[in-house]
Amino acid sequence: MERNQMLRQVAVMRQSFFDQGFLDEQFVQLEELQDDANPNFVEEVVTLYYRDSSRQILNIDQALERNPLDFNKLDTYMHQFKGSSTSIGAKKVKAECTQFREYCKAGNGEGCMRTFQQVKKEYAILKRKLEAYFQQVRVQSGPSETACRPRN
Amino acid sequence: MSFSAPLMENGFSSPRNESFPAGLRVLVVDDDPTWLKILEKMLKKCSYEVTTCGLAREALKLLRERKDGYDIVISDVNMPDMDGFKLLEHVGLEMDLPVLMMSVDGETSRVMKGVQHGACDYLLKPIRMKELRNIWQHVFRKKIHEIRDIESHDSFDGIQISINGSDLSDDGHMFCGEDLTSVRKRKEFENKHDDVGDHSSPKKHRVVWSVDLHQKFVKAVNQIGFDSKYEVGPKKILDLMNVPWLTRENVASHLQKYRLYLSRLQKENDLKASFGGIKLSDLPSKDPAGSFGVQSSISGNQNDVPNGRYQYSGENFFAQDLDTKNHEGDLKRVVSESTDTKSTLTADLPDPQETRSSQMSFDHSFASLDSEVNYTAIPAQYSWSEAPQFKEEHKPLLQLEDGFSQLPPSGLHHIQIDPLQSASSITSGLSVTGREICGPEKIKPLYAQFNGNHVSLLSPKESAIDSFPVQSKSHMVKHQSFEPISTAISGMKPQGFNLSCITDFESCQRNLISATDTTFAPFNEDLTVCWLQGDCHSMNFELPNVEFTDYTDPGFIAEFPIYLCDTLTSDNECPFDTPEYPIVDQGLFLS
């Protein structure tokens, strides 16, 4: 059936996130929190994350434009951003964040800037993927009464 | 839901009802909205009652407004408006609630810091729900310990009396006396279980030393100190305070707490000192919570008894907790004695092992949460509290600048400014033993008093000297942190460790009684903090009053002006070699 197909598609998509290292266990935690009281919990959280973190990214970008670089500040910002990214289980993004902080500690401005480009890249990729994913999820749950979420 | 009641009824052997820990009232503080949402959901799934908060200040406000409204607090370590550790201390001091810290950073040093500041646990993000499920154990454990304390001591040290309704100022956390009375009765009959259902019955909560009470306390101490040379004992203080419901044990335990607190501060100060000693300029001004701006006008915070050190800092103040007995009285809405007791006051002062003490300090430093008052975190290395560790000599001046206070190395005391903490907390780790405490007073009155008594901002010498001898017995450290201004005065107490902290939120003041240190901090608007210490301060509790007289040493005074100048103009280190000076981190009082 079409619906089953769609379900499968969503499931496959979801699984790929884990297999390819985009998301980690935290995402599953979010899914487990979703219930009748909050049927769209995961999507809400992810949306909140992207909204809040865009501000953080802006801060870092601005801080990276300064001269000389304030590594303490950069580290603080990144710490915040990393904390946020942890909330949705953004694995690759987190890894880049860690790298960034290493460069900060080392006072390596060049490294910071390069890494931050990576951070933003992973951030954007994940965002696209998740948007597509939730769209699918919504499509699926639209017609039905209950929220449809792919589960392993 | 009141947790303590059921415990008492059942001898805390079993939860009050089957629903426990359901309904546990949790306050979550995190500046990250995503995490806040997640945690809220997780906690709700655990059947807890959740309140979320995005700002530390707001959290404190909530906590203060509903004193008995929460059972446990979970807070992130990194928050924009206030350092999580400071919040931790405040909560510990004022409300004596278990606090869990969270962070994405799991570095051992951070975790250790959390524990030092009194965190019951340190959670690493990402947090799993199962970790949250068990947080109720912290609440339970705390209650058990409290009750055990009560049971095992004759004194009220471990007894916490919670009094509903505050007969003190609205922002005071003072519990009214009715519960104390009933607690006392209870004690007499060795009846540990009160009628739990009655809100007025003592629930073995801690006595909260509100600002007013603390003031009375300090006043009593001062009085005794001024009038005589003998040591001030808890009984005497109690008599003078004339607070019917207060017991000698309360006073004693209050002092004890501060002692611990001070000793902890000292320890921290020592650590910090190793990082660079006292540096006025080290204050991280970025820290919103704690940076004391030099600009803040300093309203002469002064302890009544300038016996101790006075620190004036525009925005920093040192709170010295020298308090073997209790000093908190005047923390306005700040200090919760219970927290203090645990942490700071213990017989062994110099050893700042109690995490609580650190809590206390942090607390104090939060005197002005809402304002930029920063405390200079002065890691008070004072070993006021303990004779053995007592570092005698209190350094003459401690300058605080941006939260740094340097103590002139005239004495053995160590005062260190903790740059890390300075931002928002002044830790007064001074614990004075055997000294009388000058009643700390609210900033305004204190200030006046202070001036009147001994220290005039501009002519500290005379007053300082005068106050010292009188005060030989008690030191009072007052830290006042004003929102705009903060000055800290610490008095030293030779023996009993009295620390009174007063925090006037509006005015951000704190009074800490530090018995050992006679630092006098002249009030100087431009000055952040000045600690003036006598030559020989025996911060040691056990030290006799005699040591106080050292304060009057003119040489001591002489240093003062110089010091002031220096501090005014630069953030350089105190002319004295102060590394050993413990800086008391006021953190006790919150404004």
XYZ file of C-alpha atoms in Angstrom:
743
model
C 0.000 0.000 0.000
C 0.996 3.466 -0.481
C 0.794 4.229 3.100
C 2.943 1.354 4.062
C 5.382 2.397 1.470
C 5.505 5.823 2.872
C 5.950 4.436 6.298
C 8.800 2.395 5.118
C 10.324 5.334 3.409
C 10.221 7.331 6.552
C 11.652 4.453 8.492
C 14.475 4.050 6.066
C 15.192 7.720 6.099
C 15.284 7.713 9.814
C 17.532 4.742 10.018
C 19.972 6.329 7.645
C 20.410 9.203 10.016
C 21.749 6.852 12.578
C 23.693 4.695 10.228
C 25.401 7.615 8.654
C 26.153 9.226 11.939
C 24.020 12.274 11.584
C 22.037 11.571 14.663
C 22.734 9.716 17.823
C 20.885 8.123 20.680
C 19.600 11.421 21.938
C 17.262 11.604 19.015
C 15.740 8.335 20.080
C 15.278 9.778 23.526
C 13.293 12.569 22.006
C 11.190 10.142 20.125
C 10.480 8.271 23.288
C 9.291 11.422 24.903
C 6.746 11.953 22.231
C 3.328 10.875 23.301
C -0.277 11.753 23.006
C 0.185 14.830 25.052
C 2.910 15.989 22.715
C 2.389 14.221 19.447
C 4.828 16.364 17.531
C 7.357 16.665 20.222
C 10.388 15.717 18.201
C 9.654 18.105 15.431
C 8.956 20.872 17.902
C 12.229 20.348 19.612
C 14.148 20.249 16.381
C 12.449 23.398 15.206
C 13.286 25.093 18.462
C 16.848 23.993 18.125
C 17.262 25.418 14.676
C 15.708 28.636 15.666
C 17.792 29.141 18.738
C 21.019 27.882 17.285
C 20.890 30.155 14.285
C 21.438 32.975 16.699
C 24.354 31.195 18.236
C 25.900 30.617 14.849
C 25.588 34.255 14.098
C 27.391 35.092 17.308
C 30.237 32.843 16.398
C 30.448 34.189 12.913
C 30.657 37.667 14.230
C 33.196 36.720 16.798
C 35.313 35.124 14.116
C 35.428 38.367 12.258
C 37.083 40.167 15.055
C 40.677 40.872 15.124
C 42.291 39.676 17.196
C 40.172 36.684 17.952
C 38.839 36.301 21.401
C 39.246 32.618 21.949
C 37.574 32.633 25.290
C 34.496 34.120 23.886
C 34.567 31.830 20.927
C 34.882 28.891 23.198
C 32.000 30.058 25.289
C 29.786 30.518 22.303
C 30.728 27.212 20.918
C 30.151 25.570 24.227
C 26.651 26.878 24.142
C 26.112 25.824 20.616
C 27.457 22.416 21.281
C 25.156 22.056 24.225
C 22.227 22.874 22.044
C 23.291 20.511 19.340
C 23.568 17.792 21.883
C 19.917 18.230 22.662
C 18.736 16.822 19.409
C 21.549 14.373 18.967
C 23.237 16.169 16.104
C 26.222 13.903 16.065
C 28.305 15.255 13.246
C 27.660 18.799 14.231
C 28.793 17.982 17.728
C 31.979 16.411 16.480
C 32.857 19.533 14.559
C 32.076 21.605 17.605
C 34.496 19.606 19.656
C 37.136 20.131 17.039
C 36.458 23.809 17.069
C 36.911 23.987 20.792
C 40.205 22.213 20.484
C 41.393 24.876 18.133
C 40.146 27.516 20.483
C 42.108 26.106 23.330
C 45.137 25.972 21.135
C 44.557 29.507 20.035
C 44.493 28.442 16.458
C 42.386 31.010 14.692
C 42.827 29.498 11.311
C 41.765 26.132 12.575
C 38.751 27.677 14.226
C 37.600 29.325 11.098
C 38.046 26.278 8.998
C 36.293 24.086 11.463
C 33.460 26.449 11.822
C 32.814 26.217 8.138
C 32.519 22.511 8.679
C 30.196 23.073 11.575
C 27.918 25.178 9.493
C 28.023 22.717 6.695
C 27.005 19.792 8.847
C 24.445 21.927 10.524
C 22.850 22.807 7.203
C 22.941 19.273 5.907
C 21.228 17.944 8.959
C 18.672 20.655 8.813
C 17.735 19.761 5.292
C 17.529 16.122 6.105
C 15.378 16.644 9.117
C 13.089 18.990 7.324
C 12.506 16.432 4.640
C 12.036 13.808 7.253
C 9.438 15.656 9.219
C 7.634 16.541 6.122
C 7.283 12.897 5.392
C 6.201 12.245 8.891
C 3.562 14.883 8.717
C 2.281 13.640 5.460
C 1.890 10.298 6.984
C 0.225 11.416 10.107
C -1.932 13.936 8.367
C -4.775 11.779 7.308
C -4.633 9.532 10.317
C -5.850 10.360 13.737
C -2.782 9.547 15.603
C 0.650 10.789 14.974
C 2.523 8.477 12.837
C 6.057 8.081 13.693
C 8.381 5.520 12.437
C 9.638 3.283 15.078
C 12.139 0.633 14.946
C 4.114 18.776 48.431
C 6.003 18.958 51.531
C 8.471 16.334 51.686
C 9.706 16.738 55.120
C 6.436 16.225 56.767
C 6.009 12.715 55.690
C 9.489 11.936 56.583
C 9.010 13.067 60.021
C 5.892 11.253 60.481
C 7.327 8.054 59.363
C 10.705 8.686 60.676
C 11.562 9.157 57.111
C 11.591 5.554 56.682
C 9.162 5.561 53.948
C 7.693 7.997 51.634
C 4.702 9.776 52.716
C 2.508 8.146 50.286
C 2.682 5.759 47.459
C 2.805 8.516 45.028
C 6.156 9.689 46.158
C 8.294 10.608 44.439
C 5.575 11.593 42.098
C 4.744 15.203 42.333
C 8.245 16.134 43.286
C 8.505 19.792 42.532
C 11.396 20.464 40.300
C 12.718 23.756 39.149
C 14.770 23.543 35.990
C 17.035 26.370 35.037
C 18.706 26.470 31.668
C 19.278 29.208 29.194
C 18.965 26.824 26.297
C 15.309 26.699 25.325
C 15.699 23.431 23.539
C 17.036 21.721 26.592
C 14.483 23.351 28.753
C 11.759 21.889 26.661
C 13.301 18.480 26.639
C 13.944 18.418 30.341
C 10.499 19.604 31.068
C 9.063 16.796 29.076
C 11.333 14.253 30.628
C 10.515 15.340 34.123
C 6.860 15.371 33.404
C 7.154 11.852 32.226
C 8.642 11.013 35.563
C 5.498 12.394 37.078
C 7.285 15.299 38.575
C 5.918 18.736 38.817
C 8.063 20.914 36.648
C 8.737 24.592 36.523
C 11.128 25.870 33.945
C 13.201 28.957 33.952
C 15.527 30.438 31.442
C 17.409 32.753 33.670
C 19.202 32.156 36.883
C 17.995 35.351 38.397
C 14.514 34.533 37.662
C 14.974 31.159 39.158
C 16.186 32.670 42.358
C 13.290 34.969 42.362
C 10.919 32.108 41.998
C 12.627 30.226 44.719
C 12.493 33.099 47.062
C 8.941 33.852 46.355
C 7.845 30.397 47.099
C 10.127 29.361 49.783
C 8.721 26.012 50.189
C 7.593 25.683 46.701
C 10.228 23.430 45.276
C 11.911 20.294 46.293
C 14.848 20.261 44.017
C 16.593 22.461 41.536
C 18.338 21.427 38.368
C 20.485 23.988 36.759
C 22.828 24.316 33.892
C 26.305 25.427 34.670
C 26.703 27.959 31.945
C 24.186 30.649 31.894
C 24.428 34.126 30.614
C 23.204 36.085 33.545
C 24.791 34.184 36.306
C 27.257 31.481 36.765
C 25.539 28.246 37.547
C 27.803 27.689 40.475
C 26.744 30.892 42.015
C 23.189 29.999 41.632
C 24.019 26.765 43.224
C 25.450 28.428 46.207
C 22.638 30.783 46.574
C 20.132 28.076 46.498
C 22.072 26.046 48.923
C 22.439 28.909 51.283
C 19.076 30.398 51.102
C 16.821 27.584 50.488
C 18.838 24.628 51.287
C 17.471 22.654 48.444
C 19.340 19.943 46.656
C 20.751 21.239 43.443
C 21.819 19.260 40.455
C 24.131 20.731 37.923
C 24.094 20.003 34.251
C 26.531 20.645 31.534
C 27.702 19.401 28.248
C 31.153 19.754 29.630
C 32.225 16.847 31.668
C 35.663 17.919 32.538
C 36.704 16.690 35.902
C 37.601 20.114 37.103
C 34.158 21.370 36.332
C 32.526 18.493 38.010
C 34.704 18.998 40.999
C 33.786 22.599 41.128
C 30.192 21.639 41.098
C 30.622 19.307 43.958
C 32.614 21.851 45.840
C 29.868 24.282 45.478
C 27.467 21.880 46.891
C 25.896 20.223 43.949
C 24.229 17.015 44.808
C 25.024 15.676 41.443
C 26.503 16.699 38.180
C 24.730 15.524 35.090
C 26.242 15.431 31.707
C 24.322 16.407 28.687
C 22.780 14.727 26.862
C 20.742 13.706 29.810
C 18.780 10.568 29.773
C 15.454 10.252 31.297
C 16.521 7.503 33.570
C 18.976 9.857 35.166
C 16.186 12.200 35.934
C 13.988 9.555 37.288
C 16.198 9.088 40.279
C 16.704 12.642 41.299
C 14.211 12.266 44.060
C 16.845 10.402 46.009
C 18.671 13.646 46.567
C 15.665 15.161 48.164
C 15.091 12.155 50.256
C 18.655 11.896 51.346
C 18.727 15.440 52.439
C 15.745 15.034 54.600
C 17.159 12.002 56.161
C 20.327 13.746 57.014
C 18.525 16.577 58.514
C 16.534 14.397 60.680
C 19.505 12.423 61.662
C 21.203 15.558 62.697
C 18.343 16.461 64.802
C 18.239 13.182 66.418
C 21.832 12.940 67.127
C 22.447 16.267 68.601
C 21.204 17.853 71.639
C 21.606 21.128 70.150
C 19.641 22.331 67.350
C 22.446 22.216 65.066
C 20.904 19.806 62.855
C 17.485 20.850 63.461
C 15.919 22.853 60.976
C 12.932 24.606 61.819
C 10.870 25.915 59.208
C 8.508 28.467 60.082
C 5.827 29.371 57.852
C 5.421 32.905 57.264
C 8.129 35.228 57.763
C 8.037 37.711 60.436
C 10.833 39.498 58.975
C 11.012 41.496 55.957
C 9.354 40.134 53.021
C 12.474 39.191 51.401
C 13.867 37.751 54.472
C 13.952 34.165 54.739
C 13.519 34.264 58.276
C 11.188 31.927 59.719
C 9.116 33.132 62.418
C 9.572 31.958 65.839
C 6.581 29.911 66.408
C 8.075 26.918 64.928
C 11.188 27.362 66.820
C 9.271 27.452 69.964
C 7.577 24.320 69.128
C 10.796 22.856 68.052
C 12.306 23.780 71.272
C 9.524 22.143 73.058
C 10.031 19.207 70.951
C 13.568 19.123 71.811
C 12.784 19.258 75.403
C 10.622 16.309 75.174
C 12.868 14.664 72.788
C 10.063 14.362 70.579
C 11.241 14.372 67.167
C 8.078 14.092 65.422
C 5.932 16.969 65.211
C 2.590 17.284 63.921
C 3.489 17.333 60.420
C 0.284 18.373 59.097
C 0.361 21.611 60.858
C 2.249 24.020 58.880
C 3.391 25.808 61.884
C 4.919 22.849 63.422
C 8.512 22.598 62.969
C 9.369 20.527 60.132
C 12.904 20.431 61.052
C 13.776 22.901 58.563
C 16.616 25.053 59.044
C 16.388 28.298 60.670
C 16.943 30.811 58.092
C 18.956 33.648 59.178
C 17.349 36.468 57.510
C 18.993 39.733 57.149
C 17.222 41.112 60.112
C 18.089 38.291 62.323
C 21.572 38.393 61.190
C 21.747 42.027 61.932
C 20.575 41.411 65.393
C 23.136 38.799 65.690
C 25.913 40.977 64.549
C 24.708 43.738 66.691
C 24.746 41.515 69.663
C 28.175 40.420 68.882
C 29.357 43.889 68.433
C 27.823 44.924 71.586
C 29.531 42.280 73.467
C 32.692 42.991 71.735
C 32.567 46.593 72.470
C 31.676 46.285 75.997
C 34.004 43.745 77.107
C 36.873 41.820 76.177
C 35.614 38.510 76.846
C 34.718 36.131 74.328
C 31.352 36.108 73.010
C 29.624 32.915 73.362
C 26.507 31.870 71.659
C 24.581 32.278 74.834
C 25.616 35.794 75.233
C 24.833 36.605 71.705
C 21.534 35.002 72.060
C 20.745 37.001 75.120
C 21.588 40.189 73.472
C 19.712 39.387 70.394
C 16.619 38.994 72.343
C 14.883 36.915 69.840
C 12.630 34.706 71.815
C 12.353 31.868 69.512
C 15.966 31.600 68.724
C 18.034 29.167 70.566
C 21.583 29.077 71.527
C 21.983 26.117 69.347
C 20.790 28.016 66.385
C 23.408 30.574 66.978
C 26.037 28.037 67.525
C 25.234 26.132 64.469
C 25.079 29.263 62.478
C 28.561 30.012 63.481
C 29.649 26.603 62.681
C 28.357 26.857 59.249
C 30.170 29.933 58.585
C 33.250 28.505 59.805
C 33.071 25.815 57.309
C 32.196 28.233 54.729
C 35.105 30.345 55.476
C 37.424 27.521 55.607
C 36.224 26.397 52.310
C 36.742 29.796 50.970
C 40.131 29.795 52.328
C 40.883 26.695 50.577
C 39.626 28.058 47.404
C 41.527 31.130 47.963
C 44.575 29.171 48.414
C 44.005 27.502 45.186
C 43.317 30.675 43.535
C 46.172 32.354 45.052
C 48.268 29.858 43.398
C 46.921 31.062 40.183
C 48.161 34.404 40.587
C 47.438 35.622 43.914
C 45.365 38.504 44.307
C 44.787 40.464 41.388
C 42.362 43.066 41.391
C 42.136 43.257 37.797
C 41.554 39.724 37.373
C 38.049 40.005 37.988
C 36.406 38.869 34.981
C 34.309 41.716 34.308
C 32.586 39.803 31.738
C 30.904 37.831 34.223
C 27.743 39.599 34.571
C 26.905 38.043 37.719
C 29.896 38.843 39.526
C 31.782 41.552 38.071
C 31.909 44.312 40.338
C 32.196 47.338 38.495
C 34.360 49.768 40.001
C 31.938 52.289 39.027
C 29.367 51.198 41.276
C 29.160 53.573 43.969
C 30.083 52.211 47.147
C 27.891 52.884 49.855
C 29.834 52.367 52.794
C 29.141 48.941 53.619
C 30.496 48.475 56.739
C 30.129 46.116 59.319
C 29.308 47.559 62.474
C 32.415 46.404 63.756
C 35.199 47.187 61.672
C 37.023 44.858 63.572
C 37.457 42.777 60.716
C 38.255 43.708 57.370
C 36.357 46.062 55.523
C 36.193 45.897 52.029
C 34.763 48.357 49.923
C 34.377 47.755 46.493
C 32.369 49.653 44.252
C 30.675 46.651 43.379
C 32.498 44.060 45.075
C 32.359 43.171 48.436
C 33.850 40.617 50.388
C 31.820 38.696 52.467
C 33.701 37.106 55.032
C 32.113 34.480 56.744
C 33.599 34.038 59.874
C 31.190 32.429 61.665
C 31.516 29.724 63.943
C 28.285 30.406 65.326
C 25.969 31.837 63.012
C 26.243 34.751 61.400
C 23.963 34.988 58.812
C 21.421 36.914 60.370
C 21.172 39.627 58.068
C 21.089 38.188 54.845
C 18.105 39.495 53.476
C 16.493 36.841 51.662
C 19.648 35.330 51.292
C 21.278 33.178 53.499
C 19.571 30.242 54.516
C 21.213 29.161 57.488
C 20.766 25.670 56.798
C 22.889 25.745 53.869
C 25.414 27.587 55.687
C 25.454 25.280 58.428
C 26.143 22.472 56.386
C 28.675 23.833 54.350
C 30.510 26.327 56.085
C 30.287 25.808 59.602
C 31.920 22.976 61.003
C 34.289 22.609 63.605
C 37.025 22.364 61.256
C 36.996 25.430 59.548
C 40.003 25.711 57.659
C 39.126 22.827 55.772
C 36.727 23.844 53.260
C 35.599 20.553 52.617
C 32.106 21.075 52.909
C 30.699 21.723 49.709
C 28.172 23.706 51.367
C 30.540 26.209 52.462
C 31.295 26.886 48.992
C 27.746 27.161 48.451
C 27.610 29.673 50.983
C 30.142 31.693 49.515
C 28.527 31.619 46.313
C 25.449 32.528 47.758
C 26.753 35.504 49.210
C 28.302 36.552 46.235
C 25.052 36.669 44.723
C 24.057 39.322 46.905
C 23.088 41.326 44.082
C 21.705 39.168 41.620
C 19.975 41.720 39.783
C 22.623 44.087 39.620
C 25.926 44.032 38.390
C 27.317 43.902 41.661
C 30.101 41.646 41.560
C 31.697 40.289 44.310
C 35.175 39.993 44.390
C 35.616 36.571 45.061
C 38.085 36.541 47.585
C 38.997 33.181 48.334
C 39.393 33.497 51.892
C 42.077 31.419 52.951
C 41.615 32.541 56.256
C 41.744 29.882 58.584
C 39.731 31.768 60.855
C 37.795 29.004 61.799
C 40.489 26.953 62.950
C 43.235 27.543 65.188
C 45.601 25.256 63.565
C 45.005 26.547 60.251
C 44.616 29.869 61.297
C 46.743 32.115 59.540
C 47.353 34.714 61.837
C 47.854 37.877 60.544
C 45.444 39.376 58.583
C 46.688 41.310 55.868
C 46.084 44.872 56.067
C 44.330 45.746 53.029
C 42.476 43.986 50.642
C 41.622 45.728 47.625
C 38.979 44.675 45.545
C 38.713 45.684 42.165
C 36.419 44.109 39.925
C 35.937 41.555 42.346
C 39.378 41.141 43.415
C 40.436 41.824 46.719
C 43.837 41.649 47.796
C 44.799 41.459 51.227
C 47.881 42.983 52.303
C 50.163 40.393 53.412
C 50.628 41.621 56.775
C 49.159 38.764 58.401
C 49.052 35.213 58.023
C 45.792 35.266 56.601
C 45.436 34.338 53.233
C 43.196 36.177 51.221
C 42.944 35.445 47.740
C 40.783 36.675 45.232
C 39.340 34.218 43.151
C 39.145 35.483 39.739
C 36.805 32.875 38.772
C 34.475 33.639 41.393
C 35.050 37.153 41.718
C 32.765 37.827 39.076
C 29.946 37.144 41.060
C 30.741 36.176 44.364
C 32.549 37.377 47.157
C 33.391 34.674 49.293
C 34.220 35.418 52.648
C 35.994 32.608 53.909
C 36.896 34.247 56.997
C 35.832 32.578 59.915
C 36.609 33.999 63.093
C 36.530 32.213 66.151
C 35.967 33.588 69.378
C 35.360 36.978 68.265
C 32.444 38.950 68.650
C 30.552 39.745 65.755
C 29.506 43.020 64.876
C 26.062 42.890 63.895
C 25.899 43.321 60.327
C 23.351 45.608 59.256
C 21.676 46.470 56.256
C 23.694 48.415 54.086
C 22.295 51.691 54.774
C 22.234 51.448 58.435
C 25.340 49.525 58.500
C 27.071 51.926 56.550
C 26.167 54.591 58.846
C 27.034 52.482 61.650
C 30.122 51.536 60.238
C 31.090 55.013 59.800
C 29.904 55.883 63.113
C 31.615 53.106 64.698
C 34.787 52.991 63.271
C 35.345 53.181 59.868
C 34.706 56.150 57.989
C 35.404 55.747 54.516
C 37.806 58.392 54.316
C 39.388 58.074 57.565
C 39.504 54.564 58.191
C 42.403 54.755 60.303
C 40.908 56.162 63.302
C 37.886 54.265 63.191
C 39.556 51.203 62.220
C 41.763 51.391 65.083
C 39.084 52.155 67.402
C 37.025 49.451 66.296
C 39.591 46.939 66.462
C 40.328 46.854 70.024
C 36.816 46.958 70.889
C 36.057 44.384 68.587
C 38.760 42.255 69.594
C 36.366 39.697 70.260
C 34.370 39.682 67.362
C 34.923 40.313 63.920
C 32.397 41.197 61.738
C 32.574 41.068 58.252
C 30.024 42.682 56.436
C 29.660 42.477 52.961
C 27.258 44.483 51.383
C 26.683 44.145 47.928
C 24.637 46.695 46.451
C 23.339 46.472 43.243
C 25.023 49.532 42.353
C 27.374 49.411 45.134
C 28.895 46.940 47.158
C 31.177 47.178 49.921
C 32.279 44.594 52.085
C 33.403 44.860 55.431
C 34.698 42.151 57.320
C 35.252 42.158 60.847
C 37.253 39.730 62.535
C 36.336 37.693 65.275
C 38.870 36.358 67.403
C 37.013 33.565 68.563
C 33.718 32.497 67.839
C 33.274 32.608 64.386
C 30.660 34.901 63.575
C 29.780 35.781 60.287
C 26.981 37.898 59.595
C 26.022 38.625 56.233
C 23.484 40.927 55.296
C 22.298 41.306 51.999
C 20.114 43.912 51.058
C 18.907 43.192 47.749
C 18.090 46.591 46.941
C 21.214 47.833 48.175
C 23.099 44.748 47.764
C 24.782 44.624 50.887
C 26.121 41.967 52.786
C 27.494 41.795 56.051
C 29.770 39.228 56.948
C 31.281 38.843 60.105
C 34.674 37.794 60.037
C 36.187 37.680 63.251
C 39.642 37.282 62.448
C 40.342 39.813 60.031
C 40.446 43.330 60.818
C 40.608 44.658 57.505
C 39.196 47.844 57.011
C 38.005 48.878 53.794
C 37.444 52.434 53.477
C 34.593 53.426 51.620
C 35.566 54.766 48.476
C 33.519 55.009 45.549
C 36.211 54.426 43.248
C 37.618 51.785 45.222
C 36.378 48.526 44.726
C 37.374 46.941 47.795
C 39.785 47.553 50.361
C 40.704 45.270 52.942
C 42.506 46.554 55.699
C 43.909 44.205 57.967
C 45.675 44.523 61.067
C 48.997 43.254 61.494
C 48.194 40.362 63.424
C 45.019 38.990 62.886
C 44.611 35.840 64.220
C 41.983 34.602 62.246
C 42.113 31.773 64.346
C 39.169 31.257 66.311
C 41.021 30.153 69.136
C 43.087 33.140 69.240
C 42.490 35.373 72.071
C 41.332 38.804 71.686
C 44.655 40.039 72.158
C 45.406 39.549 68.670
C 42.993 41.997 67.758
C 44.769 44.702 69.275
C 47.149 44.304 66.590
C 44.805 45.913 64.427
C 45.299 49.066 65.970
C 48.751 48.998 64.930
C 49.299 52.251 63.310
C 51.477 50.732 60.809
C 48.553 48.966 59.693
C 46.651 52.018 59.171
C 49.328 53.708 57.418
C 49.162 51.299 54.730
C 45.743 52.024 54.137
C 45.820 55.161 52.193
C 48.454 53.924 49.960
C 46.567 50.984 49.336
C 43.583 52.876 48.517
C 45.327 54.886 46.027
C 46.649 51.956 44.388
C 43.495 50.260 44.128
C 41.808 53.170 42.846
C 43.898 53.638 39.966
C 44.715 50.308 38.858
C 43.813 46.890 39.185
C 47.146 45.979 40.263
C 47.771 43.862 43.005
C 47.635 44.942 46.400
C 50.765 46.428 47.592
C 50.869 43.884 50.181
C 51.858 40.601 49.464
C 48.662 39.021 49.964
C 48.673 35.706 48.468
C 48.122 34.171 51.692
C 45.234 36.139 52.428
C 42.202 34.259 52.112
C 39.616 36.091 50.467
C 36.385 35.598 51.820
C 33.923 35.032 49.320
C 30.941 36.645 50.437
C 28.711 34.709 48.403
C 26.679 34.479 51.440
C 24.315 37.090 50.887
C 22.150 37.694 48.176
C 20.662 40.845 47.451
